[in-house]
mmCIF file of C-alpha atoms in Angstrom:
data_model
loop_
_atom_site.group_PDB
_atom_site.id
_atom_site.type_symbol
_atom_site.label_atom_id
_atom_site.label_comp_id
_atom_site.label_asym_id
_atom_site.label_seq_id
_atom_site.Cartn_x
_atom_site.Cartn_y
_atom_site.Cartn_z
ATOM 1 C CA MET N 27 -196.875 18.381 96.857
ATOM 2 C CA ALA N 28 -196.265 15.094 95.078
ATOM 3 C CA GLY N 29 -193.401 15.170 92.622
ATOM 4 C CA MET N 30 -191.650 18.124 94.267
ATOM 5 C CA ARG N 31 -188.105 17.610 95.541
ATOM 6 C CA GLU N 32 -187.852 17.895 99.301
ATOM 7 C CA GLU N 33 -185.221 20.401 100.408
ATOM 8 C CA PRO N 34 -183.057 19.439 103.397
ATOM 9 C CA PRO N 35 -183.248 21.569 106.525
ATOM 10 C CA VAL N 36 -181.023 24.647 106.500
ATOM 11 C CA THR N 37 -178.791 23.283 109.266
ATOM 12 C CA THR N 38 -178.335 20.001 107.396
ATOM 13 C CA ARG N 39 -177.488 21.900 104.206
ATOM 14 C CA ARG N 40 -174.810 23.866 106.081
ATOM 15 C CA VAL N 41 -173.220 20.651 107.318
ATOM 16 C CA LEU N 42 -173.271 19.190 103.813
ATOM 17 C CA GLU N 43 -171.775 22.348 102.316
ATOM 18 C CA ALA N 44 -169.001 22.292 104.919
ATOM 19 C CA GLY N 45 -167.952 18.842 103.745
ATOM 20 C CA ALA N 46 -167.900 19.598 100.009
ATOM 21 C CA ILE N 47 -165.796 21.894 97.860
ATOM 22 C CA GLY N 48 -167.503 25.055 96.631
ATOM 23 C CA GLY N 49 -169.429 25.126 93.386
ATOM 24 C CA GLN N 50 -167.087 27.584 91.643
ATOM 25 C CA ALA N 51 -164.004 25.668 92.753
ATOM 26 C CA ALA N 52 -165.608 22.426 91.532
ATOM 27 C CA ARG N 53 -166.256 23.895 88.096
ATOM 28 C CA HIS N 54 -162.701 25.180 87.798
ATOM 29 C CA LEU N 55 -161.256 21.862 88.962
ATOM 30 C CA ALA N 56 -163.497 19.991 86.515
ATOM 31 C CA GLU N 57 -162.057 22.057 83.656
ATOM 32 C CA ILE N 58 -158.530 21.125 84.717
ATOM 33 C CA LEU N 59 -159.398 17.444 85.097
ATOM 34 C CA ALA N 60 -161.079 17.489 81.693
ATOM 35 C CA ALA N 61 -157.845 18.831 80.204
ATOM 36 C CA LEU N 62 -155.963 15.959 81.839
ATOM 37 C CA ALA N 63 -158.450 13.266 80.838
ATOM 38 C CA ASP N 64 -156.498 12.253 77.755
ATOM 39 C CA PRO N 65 -153.517 9.842 77.662
ATOM 40 C CA VAL N 66 -151.656 11.932 75.086
ATOM 41 C CA ARG N 67 -151.899 15.085 77.207
ATOM 42 C CA LEU N 68 -150.885 13.204 80.357
ATOM 43 C CA ARG N 69 -147.733 11.933 78.641
ATOM 44 C CA MET N 70 -146.951 15.401 77.323
ATOM 45 C CA LEU N 71 -147.435 16.984 80.740
ATOM 46 C CA SER N 72 -145.253 14.392 82.452
ATOM 47 C CA LEU N 73 -142.419 15.132 79.987
ATOM 48 C CA ILE N 74 -142.776 18.916 80.225
ATOM 49 C CA GLY N 75 -142.640 18.594 84.012
ATOM 50 C CA THR N 76 -139.156 17.049 83.932
ATOM 51 C CA VAL N 77 -137.377 19.481 81.577
ATOM 52 C CA ASP N 78 -136.897 23.228 81.457
ATOM 53 C CA GLU N 79 -138.791 23.548 78.183
ATOM 54 C CA VAL N 80 -139.736 21.431 75.204
ATOM 55 C CA GLY N 81 -140.764 22.135 71.619
ATOM 56 C CA VAL N 82 -143.620 20.813 69.525
ATOM 57 C CA ARG N 83 -141.252 18.685 67.436
ATOM 58 C CA ASP N 84 -140.065 16.760 70.475
ATOM 59 C CA LEU N 85 -143.615 16.209 71.692
ATOM 60 C CA ALA N 86 -144.658 15.048 68.221
ATOM 61 C CA ALA N 87 -141.828 12.504 68.280
ATOM 62 C CA LEU N 88 -142.956 11.305 71.709
ATOM 63 C CA SER N 89 -146.587 10.829 70.714
ATOM 64 C CA ASP N 90 -146.223 9.855 67.026
ATOM 65 C CA LEU N 91 -148.767 12.543 66.141
ATOM 66 C CA ALA N 92 -148.714 15.295 63.549
ATOM 67 C CA GLN N 93 -147.556 18.684 64.817
ATOM 68 C CA PRO N 94 -150.993 20.350 64.350
ATOM 69 C CA THR N 95 -152.549 17.658 66.594
ATOM 70 C CA VAL N 96 -149.807 18.137 69.175
ATOM 71 C CA SER N 97 -150.387 21.897 69.092
ATOM 72 C CA HIS N 98 -154.092 21.314 69.769
ATOM 73 C CA HIS N 99 -153.320 19.223 72.864
ATOM 74 C CA LEU N 100 -150.876 21.856 74.086
ATOM 75 C CA ARG N 101 -153.475 24.586 73.695
ATOM 76 C CA VAL N 102 -155.827 22.578 75.903
ATOM 77 C CA LEU N 103 -153.158 22.296 78.600
ATOM 78 C CA ARG N 104 -152.323 25.981 78.251
ATOM 79 C CA ASP N 105 -155.975 27.049 78.487
ATOM 80 C CA ALA N 106 -156.244 24.986 81.679
ATOM 81 C CA GLY N 107 -153.366 26.980 83.152
ATOM 82 C CA LEU N 108 -151.007 24.001 83.367
ATOM 83 C CA VAL N 109 -148.388 25.044 80.802
ATOM 84 C CA SER N 110 -147.132 28.293 79.333
ATOM 85 C CA SER N 111 -145.580 28.975 75.945
ATOM 86 C CA GLN N 112 -143.026 31.326 74.460
ATOM 87 C CA ARG N 113 -142.260 31.925 70.783
ATOM 88 C CA ARG N 114 -138.627 32.306 69.795
ATOM 89 C CA GLY N 115 -138.012 32.682 66.087
ATOM 90 C CA ASN N 116 -140.226 30.249 64.222
ATOM 91 C CA ARG N 117 -140.567 27.789 67.145
ATOM 92 C CA VAL N 118 -142.812 27.727 70.192
ATOM 93 C CA TRP N 119 -141.454 26.368 73.457
ATOM 94 C CA TYR N 120 -143.557 25.021 76.315
ATOM 95 C CA ARG N 121 -142.884 24.705 80.032
ATOM 96 C CA ILE N 122 -144.905 24.128 83.188
ATOM 97 C CA ALA N 123 -146.806 27.295 84.100
ATOM 98 C CA ARG N 124 -145.267 29.415 86.846
ATOM 99 C CA GLY N 125 -146.165 28.054 90.266
ATOM 100 C CA ARG N 126 -147.635 24.819 88.885
ATOM 101 C CA GLY N 127 -144.471 22.676 89.118
ATOM 102 C CA PRO N 128 -145.107 21.195 92.593
ATOM 103 C CA THR N 129 -148.765 20.598 91.717
ATOM 104 C CA VAL N 130 -147.957 18.677 88.546
ATOM 105 C CA GLY N 131 -145.292 16.585 90.280
ATOM 106 C CA THR N 132 -147.574 15.768 93.183
ATOM 107 C CA LEU N 133 -150.396 14.823 90.820
ATOM 108 C CA PHE N 134 -148.471 11.931 89.284
ATOM 109 C CA ASP N 135 -147.028 10.821 92.624
ATOM 110 C CA ILE N 136 -150.421 10.648 94.307
ATOM 111 C CA LEU N 137 -152.158 8.870 91.426
ATOM 112 C CA ALA N 138 -149.448 6.223 91.014
ATOM 113 C CA PRO N 139 -150.795 3.741 93.587
ATOM 114 C CA ILE N 140 -154.324 4.074 92.190
ATOM 115 C CA ALA N 141 -153.225 3.462 88.605
ATOM 116 C CA LEU N 142 -150.645 0.750 89.154
ATOM 117 C CA ASP N 143 -150.704 -1.023 92.513
ATOM 118 C CA PRO N 144 -153.696 -0.682 94.835
ATOM 119 C CA PRO N 145 -152.145 -0.399 98.298
ATOM 120 C CA ARG N 146 -152.449 -3.312 100.641
ATOM 121 C CA THR N 147 -153.558 -2.226 104.064
ATOM 122 C CA PRO N 148 -151.541 -3.872 106.836
ATOM 123 C CA ARG N 149 -153.665 -5.867 109.215
ATOM 124 C CA PRO N 150 -153.627 -4.214 112.609
ATOM 125 C CA GLY N 151 -153.177 -6.426 115.629
ATOM 126 C CA ARG N 152 -154.928 -6.036 118.929
ATOM 127 C CA PRO N 153 -154.109 -2.635 120.480
ATOM 128 C CA GLU N 154 -152.659 -4.211 123.624
ATOM 129 C CA ASP N 155 -150.391 -6.487 121.542
ATOM 130 C CA ILE N 156 -149.149 -3.529 119.497
ATOM 131 C CA GLU N 157 -148.422 -1.493 122.625
ATOM 132 C CA ASP N 158 -146.500 -4.393 124.168
ATOM 133 C CA ALA N 159 -144.466 -4.835 120.976
ATOM 134 C CA LEU N 160 -143.639 -1.108 120.817
ATOM 135 C CA ASP N 161 -142.627 -1.116 124.489
ATOM 136 C CA ARG N 162 -140.262 -4.049 123.890
ATOM 137 C CA LEU N 163 -138.829 -2.326 120.832
ATOM 138 C CA THR N 164 -138.299 0.866 122.847
ATOM 139 C CA GLY N 165 -136.360 -1.108 125.449
ATOM 140 C CA ARG N 166 -134.098 -2.708 122.854
ATOM 141 C CA LEU N 167 -133.364 0.574 121.107
ATOM 142 C CA ALA N 168 -132.779 2.436 124.375
ATOM 143 C CA ALA N 169 -130.070 -0.124 125.198
ATOM 144 C CA ALA N 170 -128.574 0.128 121.689
ATOM 145 C CA TYR N 171 -128.513 3.950 121.710
ATOM 146 C CA PRO N 172 -127.540 4.939 125.278
ATOM 147 C CA GLU N 173 -126.709 8.494 124.164
ATOM 148 C CA ALA N 174 -130.463 9.092 123.701
ATOM 149 C CA SER N 175 -132.762 9.328 126.691
ATOM 150 C CA PHE N 176 -135.453 6.698 127.140
ATOM 151 C CA ASP N 177 -138.155 9.317 126.561
ATOM 152 C CA VAL N 178 -136.582 10.357 123.258
ATOM 153 C CA VAL N 179 -136.374 6.738 122.097
ATOM 154 C CA ARG N 180 -139.965 6.115 123.119
ATOM 155 C CA ARG N 181 -141.163 9.234 121.298
ATOM 156 C CA MET N 182 -139.326 8.300 118.099
ATOM 157 C CA VAL N 183 -140.664 4.748 118.126
ATOM 158 C CA ARG N 184 -144.223 6.026 118.533
ATOM 159 C CA GLU N 185 -143.766 8.668 115.837
ATOM 160 C CA CYS N 186 -142.403 6.112 113.372
ATOM 161 C CA ALA N 187 -145.243 3.693 114.080
ATOM 162 C CA THR N 188 -147.909 6.379 113.809
ATOM 163 C CA GLY N 189 -146.493 7.757 110.557
ATOM 164 C CA LEU N 190 -146.228 4.366 108.852
ATOM 165 C CA VAL N 191 -149.738 3.376 109.920
ATOM 166 C CA ARG N 192 -151.165 6.708 108.799
ATOM 167 C CA SER N 193 -149.639 6.385 105.330
ATOM 168 C CA ARG N 194 -150.636 2.681 105.177
ATOM 169 C CA THR N 195 -147.035 1.804 104.351
ATOM 170 C CA THR N 196 -146.324 -1.732 103.194
ATOM 171 C CA ALA N 197 -143.218 -3.509 101.920
ATOM 172 C CA GLY N 198 -144.323 -6.856 100.579
ATOM 173 C CA ALA N 199 -144.834 -9.327 103.407
ATOM 174 C CA VAL N 200 -142.522 -7.510 105.812
ATOM 175 C CA PRO N 201 -144.287 -7.021 109.180
ATOM 176 C CA LEU N 202 -145.046 -3.420 110.042
ATOM 177 C CA LEU N 203 -143.091 -3.671 113.293
ATOM 178 C CA VAL N 204 -139.933 -4.515 111.311
ATOM 179 C CA LEU N 205 -140.371 -1.306 109.300
ATOM 180 C CA VAL N 206 -140.978 0.679 112.482
ATOM 181 C CA GLU N 207 -137.744 -0.652 113.998
ATOM 182 C CA ARG N 208 -135.708 0.086 110.884
ATOM 183 C CA PHE N 209 -137.111 3.622 110.613
ATOM 184 C CA ALA N 210 -136.524 4.299 114.316
ATOM 185 C CA ARG N 211 -132.943 3.010 114.119
ATOM 186 C CA GLN N 212 -132.249 5.336 111.195
ATOM 187 C CA ARG N 213 -133.653 8.299 113.092
ATOM 188 C CA LEU N 214 -131.673 7.536 116.234
ATOM 189 C CA SER N 215 -128.471 7.066 114.228
ATOM 190 C CA ASP N 216 -129.057 10.345 112.409
ATOM 191 C CA ALA N 217 -129.805 12.199 115.644
ATOM 192 C CA SER N 218 -126.553 11.005 117.224
ATOM 193 C CA ARG N 219 -124.329 11.440 114.171
ATOM 194 C CA ASP N 220 -120.805 12.729 114.821
ATOM 195 C CA ARG N 221 -119.814 14.669 111.706
ATOM 196 C CA ALA N 222 -116.118 14.541 112.605
ATOM 197 C CA ASP N 223 -115.916 10.753 112.401
ATOM 198 C CA ALA N 224 -118.886 9.660 110.303
ATOM 199 C CA ALA N 225 -119.118 8.745 106.644
ATOM 200 C CA PRO N 226 -120.903 11.307 104.450
ATOM 201 C CA HIS N 227 -124.694 11.229 104.484
ATOM 202 C CA VAL N 228 -126.859 11.724 101.383
ATOM 203 C CA LEU N 229 -130.609 12.199 101.701
ATOM 204 C CA PHE N 230 -132.832 11.709 98.655
ATOM 205 C CA VAL N 231 -136.168 13.512 98.954
ATOM 206 C CA SER N 232 -139.163 13.176 96.644
ATOM 207 C CA GLN N 233 -142.827 13.902 97.074
ATOM 208 C CA THR N 234 -143.891 10.380 98.068
ATOM 209 C CA ASP N 235 -140.585 8.469 98.469
ATOM 210 C CA THR N 236 -141.869 5.636 96.317
ATOM 211 C CA ALA N 237 -139.915 5.764 93.044
ATOM 212 C CA ARG N 238 -137.237 8.318 92.135
ATOM 213 C CA SER N 239 -135.770 8.649 95.619
ATOM 214 C CA GLN N 240 -135.710 4.885 96.122
ATOM 215 C CA LEU N 241 -133.950 4.203 92.811
ATOM 216 C CA ALA N 242 -131.445 7.018 93.313
ATOM 217 C CA ALA N 243 -130.640 5.766 96.811
ATOM 218 C CA ALA N 244 -130.202 2.160 95.704
ATOM 219 C CA LEU N 245 -127.882 3.114 92.855
ATOM 220 C CA THR N 246 -125.852 5.460 95.049
ATOM 221 C CA ARG N 247 -125.520 2.818 97.757
ATOM 222 C CA ARG N 248 -124.282 0.242 95.264
ATOM 223 C CA LEU N 249 -121.859 2.599 93.489
ATOM 224 C CA SER N 250 -120.357 3.800 96.773
ATOM 225 C CA GLN N 251 -120.040 0.242 98.083
ATOM 226 C CA HIS N 252 -121.552 1.506 101.345
ATOM 227 C CA ARG N 253 -118.897 4.179 101.818
ATOM 228 C CA ILE N 254 -121.788 6.654 101.926
ATOM 229 C CA VAL N 255 -124.780 6.505 104.249
ATOM 230 C CA VAL N 256 -127.890 6.869 102.106
ATOM 231 C CA ARG N 257 -131.370 7.829 103.270
ATOM 232 C CA THR N 258 -134.681 8.466 101.524
ATOM 233 C CA ALA N 259 -137.727 10.483 102.554
ATOM 234 C CA GLY N 260 -140.984 11.869 101.197
ATOM 235 C CA LEU N 261 -142.832 15.102 101.866
ATOM 236 C CA THR N 262 -146.109 13.146 101.749
ATOM 237 C CA PRO N 263 -144.998 9.496 101.839
ATOM 238 C CA GLY N 264 -146.934 7.033 99.749
ATOM 239 C CA ALA N 265 -148.142 3.596 100.739
ATOM 240 C CA GLN N 266 -145.827 1.341 98.745
ATOM 241 C CA ILE N 267 -143.168 1.170 96.074
ATOM 242 C CA PRO N 268 -144.537 0.505 92.543
ATOM 243 C CA ARG N 269 -143.954 -2.944 91.089
ATOM 244 C CA ASN N 270 -141.548 -1.858 88.357
ATOM 245 C CA VAL N 271 -139.373 0.009 90.851
ATOM 246 C CA ARG N 272 -139.483 -2.868 93.342
ATOM 247 C CA THR N 273 -138.342 -5.266 90.603
ATOM 248 C CA LEU N 274 -135.238 -3.180 89.946
ATOM 249 C CA LEU N 275 -134.530 -2.846 93.673
ATOM 250 C CA THR N 276 -134.640 -6.639 93.910
ATOM 251 C CA GLU N 277 -132.164 -6.884 91.022
ATOM 252 C CA LEU N 278 -129.902 -4.503 92.953
ATOM 253 C CA GLU N 279 -130.208 -6.848 95.973
ATOM 254 C CA ILE N 280 -132.093 -4.336 98.102
ATOM 255 C CA PRO N 281 -134.237 -6.248 100.644
ATOM 256 C CA GLU N 282 -137.902 -5.308 100.925
ATOM 257 C CA ALA N 283 -137.398 -4.243 104.543
ATOM 258 C CA ALA N 284 -134.634 -1.826 103.509
ATOM 259 C CA ALA N 285 -136.676 0.204 101.024
ATOM 260 C CA PHE N 286 -140.050 1.633 101.971
ATOM 261 C CA PRO N 287 -141.657 5.103 101.896
ATOM 262 C CA LYS N 288 -141.044 7.183 104.985
ATOM 263 C CA ALA N 289 -141.646 10.763 106.055
ATOM 264 C CA LEU N 290 -139.031 13.489 105.950
ATOM 265 C CA THR N 291 -137.788 14.144 109.488
ATOM 266 C CA ASP N 292 -135.717 16.863 111.068
ATOM 267 C CA ASP N 293 -133.191 14.213 112.139
ATOM 268 C CA ALA N 294 -132.522 13.122 108.559
ATOM 269 C CA LEU N 295 -132.210 16.703 107.312
ATOM 270 C CA ARG N 296 -129.784 17.758 110.040
ATOM 271 C CA ALA N 297 -127.624 14.653 109.570
ATOM 272 C CA ALA N 298 -127.307 15.077 105.796
ATOM 273 C CA ASP N 299 -124.254 16.467 104.051
ATOM 274 C CA VAL N 300 -126.089 16.513 100.729
ATOM 275 C CA VAL N 301 -129.847 16.638 100.119
ATOM 276 C CA VAL N 302 -130.915 15.641 96.617
ATOM 277 C CA THR N 303 -134.429 16.687 95.661
ATOM 278 C CA LEU N 304 -136.323 14.881 92.929
ATOM 279 C CA GLY N 305 -139.424 16.735 91.822
ATOM 280 C CA CYS N 306 -139.934 18.677 95.057
ATOM 281 C CA ALA N 307 -137.179 21.293 95.241
ATOM 282 C CA ASP N 308 -139.602 24.151 95.913
ATOM 283 C CA ALA N 309 -141.178 22.414 98.911
ATOM 284 C CA CYS N 310 -138.169 20.861 100.648
ATOM 285 C CA PRO N 311 -137.004 22.634 103.838
ATOM 286 C CA VAL N 312 -133.580 24.269 103.557
ATOM 287 C CA LEU N 313 -130.922 24.178 106.287
ATOM 288 C CA PRO N 314 -127.825 26.385 106.152
ATOM 289 C CA HIS N 315 -125.117 23.734 106.610
ATOM 290 C CA VAL N 316 -126.501 21.305 104.009
ATOM 291 C CA ARG N 317 -125.615 21.207 100.313
ATOM 292 C CA TYR N 318 -128.648 20.891 98.054
ATOM 293 C CA GLU N 319 -128.865 19.449 94.570
ATOM 294 C CA ASP N 320 -131.961 19.139 92.404
ATOM 295 C CA TRP N 321 -132.079 16.269 89.923
ATOM 296 C CA PRO N 322 -134.747 17.040 87.266
ATOM 297 C CA VAL N 323 -135.358 13.395 86.437
ATOM 298 C CA GLY N 324 -138.685 12.009 85.250
ATOM 299 C CA ASP N 325 -140.862 9.779 87.385
ATOM 300 C CA PRO N 326 -140.272 6.082 86.566
ATOM 301 C CA THR N 327 -143.605 5.023 88.047
ATOM 302 C CA PHE N 328 -145.566 5.379 84.807
ATOM 303 C CA ALA N 329 -142.625 5.002 82.404
ATOM 304 C CA SER N 330 -142.585 2.574 79.497
ATOM 305 C CA PRO N 331 -139.834 -0.097 79.575
ATOM 306 C CA VAL N 332 -137.699 2.045 77.272
ATOM 307 C CA GLY N 333 -138.345 5.153 79.351
ATOM 308 C CA PHE N 334 -137.661 3.288 82.595
ATOM 309 C CA ALA N 335 -134.281 2.088 81.299
ATOM 310 C CA ALA N 336 -133.395 5.633 80.239
ATOM 311 C CA LEU N 337 -134.352 7.025 83.654
ATOM 312 C CA ARG N 338 -132.311 4.377 85.408
ATOM 313 C CA ASP N 339 -129.279 5.240 83.269
ATOM 314 C CA GLU N 340 -129.685 8.942 84.014
ATOM 315 C CA LEU N 341 -129.999 8.328 87.742
ATOM 316 C CA GLN N 342 -126.964 6.053 87.650
ATOM 317 C CA ASP N 343 -124.885 8.691 85.855
ATOM 318 C CA ARG N 344 -125.881 11.347 88.375
ATOM 319 C CA ALA N 345 -125.242 8.995 91.286
ATOM 320 C CA ALA N 346 -121.799 8.136 89.935
ATOM 321 C CA ARG N 347 -120.850 11.818 89.728
ATOM 322 C CA LEU N 348 -122.124 12.434 93.263
ATOM 323 C CA VAL N 349 -120.204 9.466 94.662
ATOM 324 C CA ALA N 350 -117.007 10.648 92.938
ATOM 325 C CA GLN N 351 -117.435 14.148 94.396
ATOM 326 C CA LEU N 352 -117.983 12.827 97.901
ATOM 327 C CA ASP N 353 -115.049 10.421 97.599
ATOM 328 C CA ASP N 354 -112.855 13.403 96.756
ATOM 329 C CA GLU N 355 -114.230 15.458 99.654
ATOM 330 C CA HIS N 356 -114.257 12.678 102.271
ATOM 331 C CA ALA N 357 -111.547 10.049 102.469
ATOM 332 C CA VAL N 358 -113.653 7.595 104.428
ATOM 333 C CA ALA N 359 -113.653 3.924 105.247
ATOM 334 C CA PRO N 360 -116.857 1.893 104.887
ATOM 335 C CA PRO N 361 -119.208 2.502 107.821
ATOM 336 C CA PRO N 362 -119.531 -0.336 110.342
ATOM 337 C CA GLU N 363 -122.253 -2.885 109.683
#
């Protein structure tokens, strides 16, 4: 009849349902997103996610709001299951709800490129040209790393290329093949590392390897004057480094081709003496011979200029202590260029 909505065939409806989240899950997720759809609550949640616990007074100072208004925003976050509270004496303390830490950290990491820098998709060349370039790169690296078999070199080159293309990784105007070569060289060096003779290795791991890990690595590299081999990695690598972080890396004389998001690999983990996690301690794989440290430092991606400067200072202080510890443990000369 005219005016009646036509229902899709049952088989079509099944296909559509398979591609969409369930109705109940959608309603629950909408409630959480509604709780987050406020700039004050987003700032509060980002702060709570970087400290063990925080009180209403501190959050009122952060937001320049009256304590009753702050308490209202906190109740919204608590009702959404994102934070929990505990009363001690006449004060109430808030922290990220149990089991929600990785989710909150990942949320800000994933949304960073959308909010700040839309990723630029590298232009792919013709498939035959790319294959030829990767074959030539494999030949060069096989000659440079004779301890690795040709098949191993070829596999690593392909894995690096596939991973960087999949994550749409860019580093300014640096060609993708340059990033592939640098990533593959790091992996081959890590895989062939001789612990008896090599300088200490530090691996900084974050969720996306776009901000905290990159800053921590750059500061550690500068403070150690290259006495320490520094790597970065991400559990789910992002596409590019945010503009504010890239600006500081440029000030620290880090070339664009030397700092780009890359995936965490078994080679990097096994080569590391120290793994420093930044916002992803619960998800990072653990190996028995590696020392782990967790640095509960805020994400500089969305930070104000004042907050960014404070985060840089905190990372620099932590990096300085780490470099001093490793200098005491390893009397090493600078690694060869």
